[in-house]
mmCIF file of C-alpha atoms in Angstrom:
data_model
loop_
_atom_site.group_PDB
_atom_site.id
_atom_site.type_symbol
_atom_site.label_atom_id
_atom_site.label_comp_id
_atom_site.label_asym_id
_atom_site.label_seq_id
_atom_site.Cartn_x
_atom_site.Cartn_y
_atom_site.Cartn_z
ATOM 1 C CA MET X 23 100.241 -88.617 24.531
ATOM 2 C CA HIS X 24 101.501 -92.070 25.566
ATOM 3 C CA GLY X 25 99.375 -95.266 25.718
ATOM 4 C CA VAL X 26 95.872 -96.410 24.596
ATOM 5 C CA ALA X 27 94.210 -94.715 27.383
ATOM 6 C CA ALA X 28 95.812 -91.201 27.162
ATOM 7 C CA TYR X 29 95.239 -91.555 23.232
ATOM 8 C CA ARG X 30 91.331 -92.469 23.787
ATOM 9 C CA ASP X 31 90.920 -89.625 26.364
ATOM 10 C CA ALA X 32 92.500 -86.994 23.643
ATOM 11 C CA ILE X 33 90.267 -88.017 21.302
ATOM 12 C CA GLU X 34 87.373 -87.896 23.426
ATOM 13 C CA ALA X 35 88.335 -84.101 24.649
ATOM 14 C CA ALA X 36 88.377 -83.318 21.010
ATOM 15 C CA ILE X 37 85.151 -84.918 20.349
ATOM 16 C CA SER X 38 83.656 -82.855 23.284
ATOM 17 C CA LEU X 39 85.483 -79.658 22.210
ATOM 18 C CA ALA X 40 83.968 -80.026 18.854
ATOM 19 C CA ARG X 41 80.471 -80.593 20.110
ATOM 20 C CA GLN X 42 80.831 -77.433 22.343
ATOM 21 C CA THR X 43 81.757 -75.524 19.709
ATOM 22 C CA ALA X 44 79.178 -76.375 17.284
ATOM 23 C CA ASP X 45 76.559 -75.486 20.003
ATOM 24 C CA GLU X 46 78.969 -71.966 20.479
ATOM 25 C CA VAL X 47 78.626 -71.549 16.439
ATOM 26 C CA ARG X 48 74.850 -72.201 16.479
ATOM 27 C CA SER X 49 74.262 -69.336 19.405
ATOM 28 C CA ARG X 50 75.967 -66.681 16.937
ATOM 29 C CA PRO X 51 73.335 -65.261 14.483
ATOM 30 C CA LEU X 52 76.487 -64.010 12.083
ATOM 31 C CA LEU X 53 78.064 -67.760 11.861
ATOM 32 C CA GLU X 54 76.217 -71.110 10.586
ATOM 33 C CA LEU X 55 77.404 -74.257 11.140
ATOM 34 C CA ILE X 56 77.908 -76.331 8.019
ATOM 35 C CA ARG X 57 77.433 -79.913 9.563
ATOM 36 C CA GLU X 58 77.549 -81.427 12.702
ATOM 37 C CA PRO X 59 81.078 -82.175 13.926
ATOM 38 C CA ASP X 60 83.160 -85.377 12.749
ATOM 39 C CA LEU X 61 85.641 -86.296 15.738
ATOM 40 C CA GLY X 62 87.323 -83.161 16.500
ATOM 41 C CA VAL X 63 86.261 -81.126 13.460
ATOM 42 C CA VAL X 64 83.814 -78.422 12.715
ATOM 43 C CA LEU X 65 83.089 -76.768 9.704
ATOM 44 C CA PHE X 66 81.258 -73.411 9.716
ATOM 45 C CA ARG X 67 80.668 -70.266 7.716
ATOM 46 C CA ARG X 68 80.535 -66.322 8.467
ATOM 47 C CA HIS X 69 77.449 -65.069 6.774
ATOM 48 C CA GLY X 70 78.610 -62.498 4.061
ATOM 49 C CA TRP X 71 82.412 -62.983 4.046
ATOM 50 C CA SER X 72 84.419 -63.467 0.881
ATOM 51 C CA PRO X 73 87.394 -65.869 0.709
ATOM 52 C CA GLU X 74 89.611 -62.630 1.318
ATOM 53 C CA GLN X 75 87.988 -62.020 4.498
ATOM 54 C CA TYR X 76 88.708 -65.602 5.760
ATOM 55 C CA THR X 77 92.256 -65.539 4.661
ATOM 56 C CA HIS X 78 92.813 -62.045 6.429
ATOM 57 C CA TRP X 79 91.058 -63.288 9.578
ATOM 58 C CA ALA X 80 93.178 -66.355 9.727
ATOM 59 C CA ASP X 81 96.350 -64.669 8.773
ATOM 60 C CA GLN X 82 95.526 -61.857 11.861
ATOM 61 C CA LEU X 83 94.852 -65.035 14.250
ATOM 62 C CA LEU X 84 98.201 -66.444 13.351
ATOM 63 C CA ARG X 85 100.243 -62.986 13.286
ATOM 64 C CA ASP X 86 98.821 -62.599 16.978
ATOM 65 C CA GLN X 87 100.060 -65.968 17.823
ATOM 66 C CA VAL X 88 96.259 -67.039 18.649
ATOM 67 C CA ALA X 89 95.889 -70.084 16.527
ATOM 68 C CA PHE X 90 96.552 -71.472 13.233
ATOM 69 C CA ILE X 91 93.107 -72.108 11.432
ATOM 70 C CA PRO X 92 93.756 -71.704 7.417
ATOM 71 C CA PRO X 93 90.518 -71.177 5.363
ATOM 72 C CA SER X 94 89.281 -74.605 4.138
ATOM 73 C CA ALA X 95 86.696 -75.243 1.663
ATOM 74 C CA TRP X 96 83.570 -77.121 1.676
ATOM 75 C CA GLU X 97 81.500 -77.780 -1.721
ATOM 76 C CA GLY X 98 83.594 -74.902 -3.779
ATOM 77 C CA LYS X 99 83.159 -72.468 -1.148
ATOM 78 C CA THR X 100 85.439 -70.860 1.192
ATOM 79 C CA VAL X 101 84.653 -71.706 4.792
ATOM 80 C CA ALA X 102 86.432 -71.842 8.583
ATOM 81 C CA ARG X 103 87.416 -75.020 9.905
ATOM 82 C CA PHE X 104 88.338 -76.276 13.641
ATOM 83 C CA ALA X 105 90.506 -79.169 13.932
ATOM 84 C CA PHE X 106 90.872 -79.983 17.418
ATOM 85 C CA LEU X 107 93.860 -82.065 18.186
ATOM 86 C CA HIS X 108 95.360 -80.765 21.616
ATOM 87 C CA PRO X 109 93.400 -82.580 24.521
ATOM 88 C CA HIS X 110 93.867 -79.123 26.542
ATOM 89 C CA THR X 111 92.501 -76.603 24.140
ATOM 90 C CA PRO X 112 90.159 -74.202 26.390
ATOM 91 C CA MET X 113 86.504 -73.214 25.342
ATOM 92 C CA GLU X 114 87.807 -69.616 26.193
ATOM 93 C CA LEU X 115 90.364 -69.686 23.213
ATOM 94 C CA VAL X 116 87.591 -70.882 20.864
ATOM 95 C CA ARG X 117 85.492 -68.219 22.073
ATOM 96 C CA GLU X 118 87.731 -65.832 21.370
ATOM 97 C CA ILE X 119 88.699 -67.101 17.778
ATOM 98 C CA LEU X 120 84.993 -66.871 16.927
ATOM 99 C CA GLY X 121 84.240 -63.607 18.452
ATOM 100 C CA ARG X 122 87.200 -62.256 15.724
ATOM 101 C CA MET X 123 84.851 -62.661 13.264
ATOM 102 C CA GLY X 124 83.006 -59.836 14.174
#
């Protein structure tokens, strides 16, 4: 990204995608949105998962070259976290990633 306008547009795209992702998480019964998105970051959890299951999910995403989403922590518990940086990340990819949580 070069220039203030391009940087602003990238940030706005990340915020928009984070909001859409939060709505998608809310629509899935097995998932729980932990907090409203902050800029391009979305924290969520999969009900019933252990830390090892988050690690397995993240490792498989990386092995399949789908995404790099290492487990994170919130208030001492393992959770999942999207951190959107690329302004052209498609919502279809987000849905695929969430779908891999079962």
